[in-house]
mmCIF file of N, CA and C in Angstrom:
data_model
loop_
_atom_site.group_PDB
_atom_site.id
_atom_site.type_symbol
_atom_site.label_atom_id
_atom_site.label_comp_id
_atom_site.label_asym_id
_atom_site.label_seq_id
_atom_site.Cartn_x
_atom_site.Cartn_y
_atom_site.Cartn_z
ATOM 1 N N MET Q 102 -3.383 -4.667 11.149
ATOM 2 C CA MET Q 102 -2.881 -3.123 11.008
ATOM 3 C C MET Q 102 -3.394 -2.661 9.947
ATOM 4 N N LEU Q 103 -3.692 -3.267 8.634
ATOM 5 C CA LEU Q 103 -4.067 -2.762 7.567
ATOM 6 C C LEU Q 103 -5.538 -2.177 7.836
ATOM 7 N N PHE Q 104 -6.117 -3.248 8.463
ATOM 8 C CA PHE Q 104 -7.669 -2.983 8.871
ATOM 9 C C PHE Q 104 -7.815 -1.703 9.756
ATOM 10 N N GLY Q 105 -7.042 -1.749 10.635
ATOM 11 C CA GLY Q 105 -6.974 -0.675 11.653
ATOM 12 C C GLY Q 105 -6.810 0.679 11.093
ATOM 13 N N GLY Q 106 -5.787 0.649 10.093
ATOM 14 C CA GLY Q 106 -5.568 1.766 9.402
ATOM 15 C C GLY Q 106 -6.649 2.361 8.588
ATOM 16 N N LEU Q 107 -7.408 1.317 7.807
ATOM 17 C CA LEU Q 107 -8.519 1.550 7.085
ATOM 18 C C LEU Q 107 -9.725 2.084 7.913
ATOM 19 N N ARG Q 108 -9.850 1.613 8.947
ATOM 20 C CA ARG Q 108 -10.893 1.943 9.803
ATOM 21 C C ARG Q 108 -10.909 3.448 10.437
ATOM 22 N N ALA Q 109 -9.473 3.835 10.632
ATOM 23 C CA ALA Q 109 -9.216 5.215 11.227
ATOM 24 C C ALA Q 109 -9.441 6.010 10.239
ATOM 25 N N GLY Q 110 -8.728 5.717 9.013
ATOM 26 C CA GLY Q 110 -8.754 6.673 7.705
ATOM 27 C C GLY Q 110 -10.115 6.755 7.162
ATOM 28 N N GLY Q 111 -11.042 5.943 7.462
ATOM 29 C CA GLY Q 111 -12.301 6.010 6.974
ATOM 30 C C GLY Q 111 -13.072 6.935 7.834
ATOM 31 N N GLN Q 112 -12.965 6.805 8.999
ATOM 32 C CA GLN Q 112 -13.503 7.668 10.032
ATOM 33 C C GLN Q 112 -12.889 9.074 9.968
ATOM 34 N N GLN Q 113 -11.660 9.395 9.554
ATOM 35 C CA GLN Q 113 -11.123 10.682 9.314
ATOM 36 C C GLN Q 113 -11.734 11.189 8.011
ATOM 37 N N MET Q 114 -11.994 10.403 6.957
ATOM 38 C CA MET Q 114 -12.640 10.823 5.636
ATOM 39 C C MET Q 114 -13.928 11.321 5.810
ATOM 40 N N GLN Q 115 -14.703 10.555 6.613
ATOM 41 C CA GLN Q 115 -16.098 10.936 7.027
ATOM 42 C C GLN Q 115 -16.289 12.177 7.663
ATOM 43 N N VAL Q 116 -15.354 12.534 8.553
ATOM 44 C CA VAL Q 116 -15.465 13.537 9.238
ATOM 45 C C VAL Q 116 -14.901 14.885 8.624
ATOM 46 N N SER Q 117 -13.655 14.733 7.945
ATOM 47 C CA SER Q 117 -13.102 16.025 7.479
ATOM 48 C C SER Q 117 -13.669 16.183 6.061
ATOM 49 N N ALA Q 118 -13.836 15.196 5.093
ATOM 50 C CA ALA Q 118 -14.286 15.455 3.827
ATOM 51 C C ALA Q 118 -15.720 15.207 3.548
ATOM 52 N N ASP Q 119 -16.417 15.060 4.574
ATOM 53 C CA ASP Q 119 -17.728 14.688 4.441
ATOM 54 C C ASP Q 119 -18.121 13.747 3.437
ATOM 55 N N VAL Q 120 -17.474 12.635 3.476
ATOM 56 C CA VAL Q 120 -17.718 11.482 2.450
ATOM 57 C C VAL Q 120 -18.496 10.506 3.276
ATOM 58 N N GLY Q 121 -19.556 9.967 2.336
ATOM 59 C CA GLY Q 121 -20.433 8.952 3.066
ATOM 60 C C GLY Q 121 -19.791 7.678 3.461
ATOM 61 N N ILE Q 122 -20.378 6.995 4.250
ATOM 62 C CA ILE Q 122 -19.902 5.779 4.749
ATOM 63 C C ILE Q 122 -19.825 4.629 3.702
ATOM 64 N N ASP Q 123 -20.895 4.618 2.724
ATOM 65 C CA ASP Q 123 -20.850 3.784 1.788
ATOM 66 C C ASP Q 123 -19.708 3.960 0.742
ATOM 67 N N LEU Q 124 -19.376 5.178 0.395
ATOM 68 C CA LEU Q 124 -18.133 5.218 -0.659
ATOM 69 C C LEU Q 124 -16.950 4.810 0.298
ATOM 70 N N ILE Q 125 -16.785 5.081 1.469
ATOM 71 C CA ILE Q 125 -15.589 4.603 2.187
ATOM 72 C C ILE Q 125 -15.557 3.130 2.211
ATOM 73 N N ALA Q 126 -16.542 2.409 2.338
ATOM 74 C CA ALA Q 126 -16.667 0.852 2.302
ATOM 75 C C ALA Q 126 -16.276 0.533 1.033
ATOM 76 N N VAL Q 127 -16.677 1.046 -0.093
ATOM 77 C CA VAL Q 127 -16.160 0.752 -1.468
ATOM 78 C C VAL Q 127 -14.670 1.081 -1.634
ATOM 79 N N ILE Q 128 -14.133 2.038 -1.223
ATOM 80 C CA ILE Q 128 -12.854 2.358 -1.379
ATOM 81 C C ILE Q 128 -11.892 1.281 -0.573
ATOM 82 N N GLN Q 129 -12.392 0.880 0.647
ATOM 83 C CA GLN Q 129 -11.809 0.067 1.584
ATOM 84 C C GLN Q 129 -11.691 -1.475 0.816
ATOM 85 N N ALA Q 130 -12.649 -1.814 0.213
ATOM 86 C CA ALA Q 130 -12.956 -2.943 -0.261
ATOM 87 C C ALA Q 130 -12.084 -3.060 -1.499
ATOM 88 N N LEU Q 131 -12.069 -2.133 -2.350
ATOM 89 C CA LEU Q 131 -11.011 -1.923 -3.766
ATOM 90 C C LEU Q 131 -9.536 -2.218 -3.067
ATOM 91 N N ILE Q 132 -9.213 -1.425 -2.031
ATOM 92 C CA ILE Q 132 -7.975 -1.694 -1.507
ATOM 93 C C ILE Q 132 -7.598 -3.027 -1.071
ATOM 94 N N ILE Q 133 -8.285 -3.693 -0.382
ATOM 95 C CA ILE Q 133 -8.189 -5.128 0.040
ATOM 96 C C ILE Q 133 -8.217 -5.924 -1.120
ATOM 97 N N ILE Q 134 -9.053 -5.744 -2.003
ATOM 98 C CA ILE Q 134 -9.038 -6.738 -3.441
ATOM 99 C C ILE Q 134 -7.741 -6.475 -4.134
ATOM 100 N N PHE Q 135 -7.293 -5.148 -4.195
ATOM 101 C CA PHE Q 135 -5.742 -4.984 -4.854
ATOM 102 C C PHE Q 135 -4.518 -5.543 -4.009
ATOM 103 N N VAL Q 136 -4.612 -5.518 -2.779
ATOM 104 C CA VAL Q 136 -3.667 -6.190 -2.070
ATOM 105 C C VAL Q 136 -3.899 -7.679 -2.138
ATOM 106 N N ALA Q 137 -4.762 -8.190 -2.180
ATOM 107 C CA ALA Q 137 -4.841 -9.457 -2.182
ATOM 108 C C ALA Q 137 -4.848 -10.313 -3.485
ATOM 109 N N ALA Q 138 -4.901 -9.519 -4.528
ATOM 110 C CA ALA Q 138 -4.979 -10.009 -5.920
ATOM 111 C C ALA Q 138 -4.202 -10.864 -6.328
ATOM 112 N N PRO Q 139 -2.715 -10.630 -6.153
ATOM 113 C CA PRO Q 139 -1.702 -11.477 -6.621
ATOM 114 C C PRO Q 139 -1.894 -13.078 -6.193
ATOM 115 N N ALA Q 140 -2.209 -13.141 -4.871
ATOM 116 C CA ALA Q 140 -2.457 -14.388 -4.221
ATOM 117 C C ALA Q 140 -3.806 -15.049 -4.576
ATOM 118 N N LEU Q 141 -4.798 -14.084 -4.838
ATOM 119 C CA LEU Q 141 -6.158 -14.809 -5.382
ATOM 120 C C LEU Q 141 -5.987 -15.357 -6.857
ATOM 121 N N ILE Q 142 -5.174 -14.688 -7.661
ATOM 122 C CA ILE Q 142 -4.978 -15.174 -9.065
ATOM 123 C C ILE Q 142 -4.214 -16.223 -9.183
ATOM 124 N N THR Q 143 -3.225 -16.314 -8.407
ATOM 125 C CA THR Q 143 -2.422 -17.722 -8.290
ATOM 126 C C THR Q 143 -3.315 -18.749 -7.665
ATOM 127 N N ALA Q 144 -4.079 -18.458 -6.638
ATOM 128 C CA ALA Q 144 -4.852 -19.781 -6.196
ATOM 129 C C ALA Q 144 -6.121 -19.969 -7.056
ATOM 130 N N LEU Q 145 -6.628 -19.002 -7.777
ATOM 131 C CA LEU Q 145 -7.763 -19.358 -8.751
ATOM 132 C C LEU Q 145 -7.352 -20.041 -10.015
ATOM 133 N N TYR Q 146 -6.276 -19.540 -10.599
ATOM 134 C CA TYR Q 146 -5.872 -20.277 -11.878
ATOM 135 C C TYR Q 146 -4.621 -21.266 -11.651
ATOM 136 N N ARG Q 147 -4.108 -21.527 -10.466
ATOM 137 C CA ARG Q 147 -3.207 -22.387 -10.057
ATOM 138 C C ARG Q 147 -1.855 -22.240 -10.984
ATOM 139 N N LEU Q 148 -1.456 -21.099 -11.048
ATOM 140 C CA LEU Q 148 -0.299 -20.625 -11.870
ATOM 141 C C LEU Q 148 0.901 -21.023 -10.888
ATOM 142 N N LYS Q 149 1.874 -21.571 -11.501
ATOM 143 C CA LYS Q 149 3.000 -21.998 -11.151
ATOM 144 C C LYS Q 149 4.088 -21.239 -11.504
ATOM 145 N N THR Q 150 5.126 -20.960 -10.534
ATOM 146 C CA THR Q 150 6.287 -19.972 -11.014
ATOM 147 C C THR Q 150 7.034 -20.983 -11.891
ATOM 148 N N PRO Q 151 7.353 -20.349 -12.945
ATOM 149 C CA PRO Q 151 8.206 -20.997 -14.113
ATOM 150 C C PRO Q 151 9.679 -21.326 -13.491
ATOM 151 N N ALA Q 152 9.882 -22.765 -13.830
ATOM 152 C CA ALA Q 152 11.223 -23.044 -13.389
ATOM 153 C C ALA Q 152 12.353 -22.757 -14.330
ATOM 154 N N VAL Q 153 13.349 -22.369 -13.656
ATOM 155 C CA VAL Q 153 14.404 -21.884 -14.466
ATOM 156 C C VAL Q 153 15.344 -23.010 -15.024
ATOM 157 N N SER Q 154 15.243 -23.253 -16.259
ATOM 158 C CA SER Q 154 15.935 -24.389 -16.931
ATOM 159 C C SER Q 154 16.663 -23.710 -18.061
ATOM 160 N N THR Q 155 17.851 -24.659 -18.266
ATOM 161 C CA THR Q 155 18.643 -24.241 -19.420
ATOM 162 C C THR Q 155 18.301 -25.301 -20.515
ATOM 163 N N GLN Q 156 17.963 -24.786 -21.647
ATOM 164 C CA GLN Q 156 17.579 -25.697 -22.735
ATOM 165 C C GLN Q 156 18.524 -25.477 -23.992
ATOM 166 N N ILE Q 157 19.575 -26.093 -24.498
ATOM 167 C CA ILE Q 157 20.129 -26.060 -25.563
ATOM 168 C C ILE Q 157 19.631 -26.773 -26.727
ATOM 169 N N SER Q 158 19.243 -26.152 -27.675
ATOM 170 C CA SER Q 158 18.580 -26.676 -28.805
ATOM 171 C C SER Q 158 19.588 -26.444 -30.107
ATOM 172 N N LYS Q 159 19.485 -27.308 -31.086
ATOM 173 C CA LYS Q 159 20.114 -27.146 -32.250
ATOM 174 C C LYS Q 159 19.444 -26.473 -33.208
ATOM 175 N N GLY Q 160 19.947 -25.783 -34.098
ATOM 176 C CA GLY Q 160 19.306 -24.950 -35.093
ATOM 177 C C GLY Q 160 19.238 -25.833 -36.575
ATOM 178 N N TRP Q 161 18.912 -25.188 -37.614
ATOM 179 C CA TRP Q 161 18.931 -25.825 -38.670
ATOM 180 C C TRP Q 161 20.283 -26.404 -39.282
ATOM 181 N N ALA Q 162 21.286 -25.402 -38.965
ATOM 182 C CA ALA Q 162 22.816 -25.621 -39.500
ATOM 183 C C ALA Q 162 23.492 -26.760 -38.638
ATOM 184 N N SER Q 163 22.971 -26.964 -37.538
ATOM 185 C CA SER Q 163 23.929 -27.998 -36.631
ATOM 186 C C SER Q 163 23.796 -29.293 -37.020
#
């Protein structure tokens, strides 16, 4: 559905705003990158969600 919307929007931009097809392709690529960025960052850096843990530590006075 995202790609269909991008294709239809790209054609509409080309017709109504007289935008070149190359600029439309760049804008579409940026949209896809920003949509996929969280998953890409997690996969590339293998970030794990921090586990919620309760840690009780003693200070100097205890």
